[in-house]
């Protein structure tokens, strides 16, 4: 099924369907990254001495990829957020008419710095093996896939917030006017949904990351990415960050 296009018929159901589909993308991207060991030189400024560029190989690959994809129109889509937004080249392709779903203040919200730090410093050590096999460019390209999938999912909180606001403006407006973050957080949190999400992504990680053999012999629980890490990723970072985006968006919703 294709990723649901946010349109004027945005519903909480369609938004959640999109989040569920994005789980697959995130888990597959982690599985791909887990093919490679840590490969820490890819993250060290001292390793990449690229003329005219100061930063790590990962920063180089992400920045250059974003610049290329910007010219191809990637960041014209309000669902996409660059990690290096400064000095991005303009799109060179004909514009697509994205339905104007979000409040215009949405464009000022980009929490990719937090996502980058979480991914590199907290998540990566939990799901890749220690070691170095020299595949730094492929490793960084896999990291880019993971980062983009995480960013898209987390910033999708803007759509979640919009739909929740439209469903109950009378509940949200007083908290927005009072700039009451805690009240907004309470209103938009559904603990039962979060528990289901954590269970589902753990199960998906088991199914997507299992060893497949044709014989009857059962290979045992040797998953490509530890399913409990995927559950933790959602519980500790993805869902809290999505909710942070929701709160930031709602605070600006009446501007
Ligand atoms: C996204 C939603 O809002 C909140 C965030 C969730 C998430 O990031 O998956 C899940 C439940 C809610 O607490 C939702 O209600 O579906």
PDB file of C-alpha atoms in Angstrom, residues 44-248:
ATOM      1  CA  UNK A  44      34.950  11.068  12.767  1.00  0.00           C
ATOM      2  CA  UNK A  45      35.862  14.471  11.468  1.00  0.00           C
ATOM      3  CA  UNK A  46      39.524  13.468  11.555  1.00  0.00           C
ATOM      4  CA  UNK A  47      38.974  10.646   9.039  1.00  0.00           C
ATOM      5  CA  UNK A  48      37.341  12.464   6.119  1.00  0.00           C
ATOM      6  CA  UNK A  49      39.739  15.078   4.818  1.00  0.00           C
ATOM      7  CA  UNK A  50      37.670  16.044   1.814  1.00  0.00           C
ATOM      8  CA  UNK A  51      38.995  19.210   0.169  1.00  0.00           C
ATOM      9  CA  UNK A  52      36.619  22.110   0.728  1.00  0.00           C
ATOM     10  CA  UNK A  53      34.522  20.272   3.323  1.00  0.00           C
ATOM     11  CA  UNK A  54      34.882  20.153   7.055  1.00  0.00           C
ATOM     12  CA  UNK A  55      32.937  17.415   8.817  1.00  0.00           C
ATOM     13  CA  UNK A  56      32.512  13.650   8.977  1.00  0.00           C
ATOM     14  CA  UNK A  57      31.912  11.377   6.010  1.00  0.00           C
ATOM     15  CA  UNK A  58      28.311  10.961   7.186  1.00  0.00           C
ATOM     16  CA  UNK A  59      27.825  14.734   7.246  1.00  0.00           C
ATOM     17  CA  UNK A  60      29.335  14.903   3.768  1.00  0.00           C
ATOM     18  CA  UNK A  61      27.022  12.222   2.361  1.00  0.00           C
ATOM     19  CA  UNK A  62      23.907  13.642   4.016  1.00  0.00           C
ATOM     20  CA  UNK A  63      24.657  17.215   2.958  1.00  0.00           C
ATOM     21  CA  UNK A  64      25.495  16.327  -0.629  1.00  0.00           C
ATOM     22  CA  UNK A  65      22.511  13.955  -0.943  1.00  0.00           C
ATOM     23  CA  UNK A  66      20.164  16.579   0.416  1.00  0.00           C
ATOM     24  CA  UNK A  67      21.494  19.177  -1.999  1.00  0.00           C
ATOM     25  CA  UNK A  68      20.959  16.811  -4.927  1.00  0.00           C
ATOM     26  CA  UNK A  69      17.493  15.756  -3.746  1.00  0.00           C
ATOM     27  CA  UNK A  70      16.529  19.389  -3.114  1.00  0.00           C
ATOM     28  CA  UNK A  71      17.115  20.153  -6.787  1.00  0.00           C
ATOM     29  CA  UNK A  72      14.837  17.197  -7.583  1.00  0.00           C
ATOM     30  CA  UNK A  73      12.089  18.682  -5.418  1.00  0.00           C
ATOM     31  CA  UNK A  74      12.243  16.492  -2.300  1.00  0.00           C
ATOM     32  CA  UNK A  75      11.884  19.342   0.196  1.00  0.00           C
ATOM     33  CA  UNK A  76       8.959  20.921  -1.621  1.00  0.00           C
ATOM     34  CA  UNK A  77       6.942  18.185   0.074  1.00  0.00           C
ATOM     35  CA  UNK A  78       5.866  19.440   3.524  1.00  0.00           C
ATOM     36  CA  UNK A  79       6.431  15.902   4.898  1.00  0.00           C
ATOM     37  CA  UNK A  80      10.180  16.169   4.253  1.00  0.00           C
ATOM     38  CA  UNK A  81      12.709  17.971   6.440  1.00  0.00           C
ATOM     39  CA  UNK A  82      16.405  18.407   5.616  1.00  0.00           C
ATOM     40  CA  UNK A  83      19.149  17.831   8.192  1.00  0.00           C
ATOM     41  CA  UNK A  84      21.190  20.655   6.650  1.00  0.00           C
ATOM     42  CA  UNK A  85      18.578  23.257   5.715  1.00  0.00           C
ATOM     43  CA  UNK A  86      21.031  26.148   5.289  1.00  0.00           C
ATOM     44  CA  UNK A  87      21.895  27.065   1.718  1.00  0.00           C
ATOM     45  CA  UNK A  88      19.944  24.208   0.136  1.00  0.00           C
ATOM     46  CA  UNK A  89      19.659  24.688  -3.626  1.00  0.00           C
ATOM     47  CA  UNK A  90      16.246  25.401  -5.097  1.00  0.00           C
ATOM     48  CA  UNK A  91      14.095  22.782  -6.751  1.00  0.00           C
ATOM     49  CA  UNK A  92      14.646  22.584 -10.494  1.00  0.00           C
ATOM     50  CA  UNK A  93      11.570  20.509 -11.277  1.00  0.00           C
ATOM     51  CA  UNK A  94       7.980  21.626 -11.949  1.00  0.00           C
ATOM     52  CA  UNK A  95       6.096  22.191  -8.682  1.00  0.00           C
ATOM     53  CA  UNK A  96       3.566  19.634  -7.462  1.00  0.00           C
ATOM     54  CA  UNK A  97       0.424  21.015  -5.933  1.00  0.00           C
ATOM     55  CA  UNK A  98       0.593  19.616  -2.401  1.00  0.00           C
ATOM     56  CA  UNK A  99      -2.783  20.087  -0.747  1.00  0.00           C
ATOM     57  CA  UNK A 100      -2.506  22.855   1.852  1.00  0.00           C
ATOM     58  CA  UNK A 101      -3.282  20.781   4.934  1.00  0.00           C
ATOM     59  CA  UNK A 102      -1.003  22.262   7.563  1.00  0.00           C
ATOM     60  CA  UNK A 103      -0.995  25.690   9.169  1.00  0.00           C
ATOM     61  CA  UNK A 104       1.796  27.787   7.606  1.00  0.00           C
ATOM     62  CA  UNK A 105       3.694  27.871  10.908  1.00  0.00           C
ATOM     63  CA  UNK A 106       4.512  24.196  10.336  1.00  0.00           C
ATOM     64  CA  UNK A 107       7.467  25.186   8.155  1.00  0.00           C
ATOM     65  CA  UNK A 108       9.272  26.664  11.165  1.00  0.00           C
ATOM     66  CA  UNK A 109       9.414  23.293  12.962  1.00  0.00           C
ATOM     67  CA  UNK A 110      12.403  21.060  12.269  1.00  0.00           C
ATOM     68  CA  UNK A 111      13.798  18.899  15.101  1.00  0.00           C
ATOM     69  CA  UNK A 112      16.330  17.024  12.979  1.00  0.00           C
ATOM     70  CA  UNK A 113      19.229  18.095  15.229  1.00  0.00           C
ATOM     71  CA  UNK A 114      17.672  16.147  18.107  1.00  0.00           C
ATOM     72  CA  UNK A 115      16.970  13.191  15.803  1.00  0.00           C
ATOM     73  CA  UNK A 116      20.564  13.200  14.518  1.00  0.00           C
ATOM     74  CA  UNK A 117      22.011  13.179  18.057  1.00  0.00           C
ATOM     75  CA  UNK A 118      19.676  10.437  19.228  1.00  0.00           C
ATOM     76  CA  UNK A 119      20.447   8.269  16.201  1.00  0.00           C
ATOM     77  CA  UNK A 120      24.213   8.585  16.391  1.00  0.00           C
ATOM     78  CA  UNK A 121      24.787   8.635  20.123  1.00  0.00           C
ATOM     79  CA  UNK A 122      22.019   6.480  21.514  1.00  0.00           C
ATOM     80  CA  UNK A 123      20.413   4.257  18.906  1.00  0.00           C
ATOM     81  CA  UNK A 124      23.341   3.197  16.718  1.00  0.00           C
ATOM     82  CA  UNK A 125      25.373   1.570  19.528  1.00  0.00           C
ATOM     83  CA  UNK A 126      22.315  -0.529  20.439  1.00  0.00           C
ATOM     84  CA  UNK A 127      21.819  -2.272  17.102  1.00  0.00           C
ATOM     85  CA  UNK A 128      25.109  -2.448  15.200  1.00  0.00           C
ATOM     86  CA  UNK A 129      27.997  -4.755  16.035  1.00  0.00           C
ATOM     87  CA  UNK A 130      31.341  -3.310  17.065  1.00  0.00           C
ATOM     88  CA  UNK A 131      33.941  -3.419  14.351  1.00  0.00           C
ATOM     89  CA  UNK A 132      35.264  -1.920  11.162  1.00  0.00           C
ATOM     90  CA  UNK A 133      35.025  -3.453   7.686  1.00  0.00           C
ATOM     91  CA  UNK A 134      35.959  -0.362   5.687  1.00  0.00           C
ATOM     92  CA  UNK A 135      32.537   0.075   4.046  1.00  0.00           C
ATOM     93  CA  UNK A 136      32.263   3.659   5.233  1.00  0.00           C
ATOM     94  CA  UNK A 137      30.438   5.158   2.257  1.00  0.00           C
ATOM     95  CA  UNK A 138      27.824   2.378   2.153  1.00  0.00           C
ATOM     96  CA  UNK A 139      27.441   2.618   5.902  1.00  0.00           C
ATOM     97  CA  UNK A 140      26.833   6.355   5.710  1.00  0.00           C
ATOM     98  CA  UNK A 141      24.360   5.838   2.854  1.00  0.00           C
ATOM     99  CA  UNK A 142      22.467   3.379   5.091  1.00  0.00           C
ATOM    100  CA  UNK A 143      22.545   5.891   7.925  1.00  0.00           C
ATOM    101  CA  UNK A 144      21.010   8.459   5.593  1.00  0.00           C
ATOM    102  CA  UNK A 145      18.112   6.074   4.859  1.00  0.00           C
ATOM    103  CA  UNK A 146      17.534   5.536   8.573  1.00  0.00           C
ATOM    104  CA  UNK A 147      17.731   9.243   9.380  1.00  0.00           C
ATOM    105  CA  UNK A 148      15.317  10.198   6.614  1.00  0.00           C
ATOM    106  CA  UNK A 149      12.813   7.521   7.639  1.00  0.00           C
ATOM    107  CA  UNK A 150      12.970   8.603  11.286  1.00  0.00           C
ATOM    108  CA  UNK A 151      12.684  12.274  10.411  1.00  0.00           C
ATOM    109  CA  UNK A 152       9.693  11.767   8.166  1.00  0.00           C
ATOM    110  CA  UNK A 153       7.895   9.709  10.793  1.00  0.00           C
ATOM    111  CA  UNK A 154       8.595  12.081  13.640  1.00  0.00           C
ATOM    112  CA  UNK A 155       7.662  15.221  11.713  1.00  0.00           C
ATOM    113  CA  UNK A 156       4.461  13.501  10.634  1.00  0.00           C
ATOM    114  CA  UNK A 157       3.390  14.629  14.087  1.00  0.00           C
ATOM    115  CA  UNK A 158       2.375  17.865  12.362  1.00  0.00           C
ATOM    116  CA  UNK A 159      -0.382  15.997  10.516  1.00  0.00           C
ATOM    117  CA  UNK A 160      -1.355  14.078  13.638  1.00  0.00           C
ATOM    118  CA  UNK A 161      -1.693  17.355  15.528  1.00  0.00           C
ATOM    119  CA  UNK A 162      -3.643  19.035  12.740  1.00  0.00           C
ATOM    120  CA  UNK A 163      -6.187  16.243  12.622  1.00  0.00           C
ATOM    121  CA  UNK A 164      -6.533  16.100  16.394  1.00  0.00           C
ATOM    122  CA  UNK A 165      -7.018  19.862  16.490  1.00  0.00           C
ATOM    123  CA  UNK A 166      -9.673  19.773  13.760  1.00  0.00           C
ATOM    124  CA  UNK A 167     -11.514  16.998  15.591  1.00  0.00           C
ATOM    125  CA  UNK A 168     -11.740  18.956  18.850  1.00  0.00           C
ATOM    126  CA  UNK A 169     -10.779  22.650  18.524  1.00  0.00           C
ATOM    127  CA  UNK A 170     -12.832  23.472  21.607  1.00  0.00           C
ATOM    128  CA  UNK A 171     -10.544  21.266  23.709  1.00  0.00           C
ATOM    129  CA  UNK A 172      -7.259  22.471  22.214  1.00  0.00           C
ATOM    130  CA  UNK A 173      -7.842  26.211  21.864  1.00  0.00           C
ATOM    131  CA  UNK A 174      -7.808  27.108  25.589  1.00  0.00           C
ATOM    132  CA  UNK A 175      -4.546  25.184  26.126  1.00  0.00           C
ATOM    133  CA  UNK A 176      -2.989  26.790  23.043  1.00  0.00           C
ATOM    134  CA  UNK A 177      -3.959  30.296  24.177  1.00  0.00           C
ATOM    135  CA  UNK A 178      -2.594  29.577  27.652  1.00  0.00           C
ATOM    136  CA  UNK A 179       0.611  28.157  26.047  1.00  0.00           C
ATOM    137  CA  UNK A 180       0.097  25.196  28.361  1.00  0.00           C
ATOM    138  CA  UNK A 181       2.433  22.503  27.052  1.00  0.00           C
ATOM    139  CA  UNK A 182       1.496  19.983  29.722  1.00  0.00           C
ATOM    140  CA  UNK A 183      -2.206  20.290  28.977  1.00  0.00           C
ATOM    141  CA  UNK A 184      -1.546  19.900  25.248  1.00  0.00           C
ATOM    142  CA  UNK A 185       0.611  16.857  25.884  1.00  0.00           C
ATOM    143  CA  UNK A 186      -2.179  15.298  27.945  1.00  0.00           C
ATOM    144  CA  UNK A 187      -4.794  16.009  25.297  1.00  0.00           C
ATOM    145  CA  UNK A 188      -2.831  14.449  22.451  1.00  0.00           C
ATOM    146  CA  UNK A 189      -1.503  11.404  24.287  1.00  0.00           C
ATOM    147  CA  UNK A 190      -3.215   8.038  23.896  1.00  0.00           C
ATOM    148  CA  UNK A 191      -1.352   5.595  26.096  1.00  0.00           C
ATOM    149  CA  UNK A 192      -3.266   2.582  24.798  1.00  0.00           C
ATOM    150  CA  UNK A 193      -2.240   3.445  21.217  1.00  0.00           C
ATOM    151  CA  UNK A 194       1.385   3.816  22.275  1.00  0.00           C
ATOM    152  CA  UNK A 195       1.384   0.383  23.937  1.00  0.00           C
ATOM    153  CA  UNK A 196      -0.042  -1.159  20.751  1.00  0.00           C
ATOM    154  CA  UNK A 197       2.567   0.584  18.610  1.00  0.00           C
ATOM    155  CA  UNK A 198       5.423  -0.760  20.756  1.00  0.00           C
ATOM    156  CA  UNK A 199       4.054  -4.309  20.577  1.00  0.00           C
ATOM    157  CA  UNK A 200       3.455  -4.139  16.842  1.00  0.00           C
ATOM    158  CA  UNK A 201       6.914  -2.832  15.946  1.00  0.00           C
ATOM    159  CA  UNK A 202       8.520  -5.510  18.127  1.00  0.00           C
ATOM    160  CA  UNK A 203       6.550  -8.166  16.263  1.00  0.00           C
ATOM    161  CA  UNK A 204       7.386  -6.640  12.876  1.00  0.00           C
ATOM    162  CA  UNK A 205      11.083  -6.652  13.792  1.00  0.00           C
ATOM    163  CA  UNK A 206      10.780 -10.383  14.570  1.00  0.00           C
ATOM    164  CA  UNK A 207       9.062 -11.131  11.278  1.00  0.00           C
ATOM    165  CA  UNK A 208      11.072  -8.835   8.993  1.00  0.00           C
ATOM    166  CA  UNK A 209      14.407  -9.658  10.588  1.00  0.00           C
ATOM    167  CA  UNK A 210      14.164 -13.438  10.944  1.00  0.00           C
ATOM    168  CA  UNK A 211      16.419 -15.906   9.174  1.00  0.00           C
ATOM    169  CA  UNK A 212      14.437 -17.621   6.420  1.00  0.00           C
ATOM    170  CA  UNK A 213      15.309 -21.232   5.666  1.00  0.00           C
ATOM    171  CA  UNK A 214      13.605 -23.733   3.372  1.00  0.00           C
ATOM    172  CA  UNK A 215      14.161 -26.756   5.552  1.00  0.00           C
ATOM    173  CA  UNK A 216      12.033 -27.692   8.523  1.00  0.00           C
ATOM    174  CA  UNK A 217      14.810 -26.936  10.949  1.00  0.00           C
ATOM    175  CA  UNK A 218      14.051 -23.895  13.057  1.00  0.00           C
ATOM    176  CA  UNK A 219      16.989 -21.542  13.187  1.00  0.00           C
ATOM    177  CA  UNK A 220      16.064 -20.029  16.511  1.00  0.00           C
ATOM    178  CA  UNK A 221      15.605 -16.439  17.472  1.00  0.00           C
ATOM    179  CA  UNK A 222      18.458 -14.892  15.551  1.00  0.00           C
ATOM    180  CA  UNK A 223      17.059 -11.557  14.480  1.00  0.00           C
ATOM    181  CA  UNK A 224      18.904  -9.062  12.283  1.00  0.00           C
ATOM    182  CA  UNK A 225      17.883  -6.263  14.637  1.00  0.00           C
ATOM    183  CA  UNK A 226      16.968  -6.992  18.238  1.00  0.00           C
ATOM    184  CA  UNK A 227      13.153  -6.556  18.398  1.00  0.00           C
ATOM    185  CA  UNK A 228      13.373  -5.123  21.914  1.00  0.00           C
ATOM    186  CA  UNK A 229      15.615  -2.333  20.588  1.00  0.00           C
ATOM    187  CA  UNK A 230      12.942  -1.416  18.036  1.00  0.00           C
ATOM    188  CA  UNK A 231      10.329  -1.304  20.777  1.00  0.00           C
ATOM    189  CA  UNK A 232      12.654   0.878  22.864  1.00  0.00           C
ATOM    190  CA  UNK A 233      13.324   3.133  19.865  1.00  0.00           C
ATOM    191  CA  UNK A 234       9.605   3.796  19.628  1.00  0.00           C
ATOM    192  CA  UNK A 235       8.916   4.079  23.334  1.00  0.00           C
ATOM    193  CA  UNK A 236      11.913   6.220  24.290  1.00  0.00           C
ATOM    194  CA  UNK A 237      12.437   8.371  21.205  1.00  0.00           C
ATOM    195  CA  UNK A 238      10.139   8.146  18.192  1.00  0.00           C
ATOM    196  CA  UNK A 239       6.841   8.602  20.023  1.00  0.00           C
ATOM    197  CA  UNK A 240       8.110  11.230  22.497  1.00  0.00           C
ATOM    198  CA  UNK A 241       9.665  13.188  19.605  1.00  0.00           C
ATOM    199  CA  UNK A 242       6.476  12.869  17.531  1.00  0.00           C
ATOM    200  CA  UNK A 243       4.577  14.276  20.493  1.00  0.00           C
ATOM    201  CA  UNK A 244       7.110  17.091  20.847  1.00  0.00           C
ATOM    202  CA  UNK A 245       6.437  17.985  17.196  1.00  0.00           C
ATOM    203  CA  UNK A 246       2.714  17.839  17.911  1.00  0.00           C
ATOM    204  CA  UNK A 247       3.021  20.237  20.846  1.00  0.00           C
ATOM    205  CA  UNK A 248       5.266  22.640  18.901  1.00  0.00           C
TER     206      UNK A 248
END
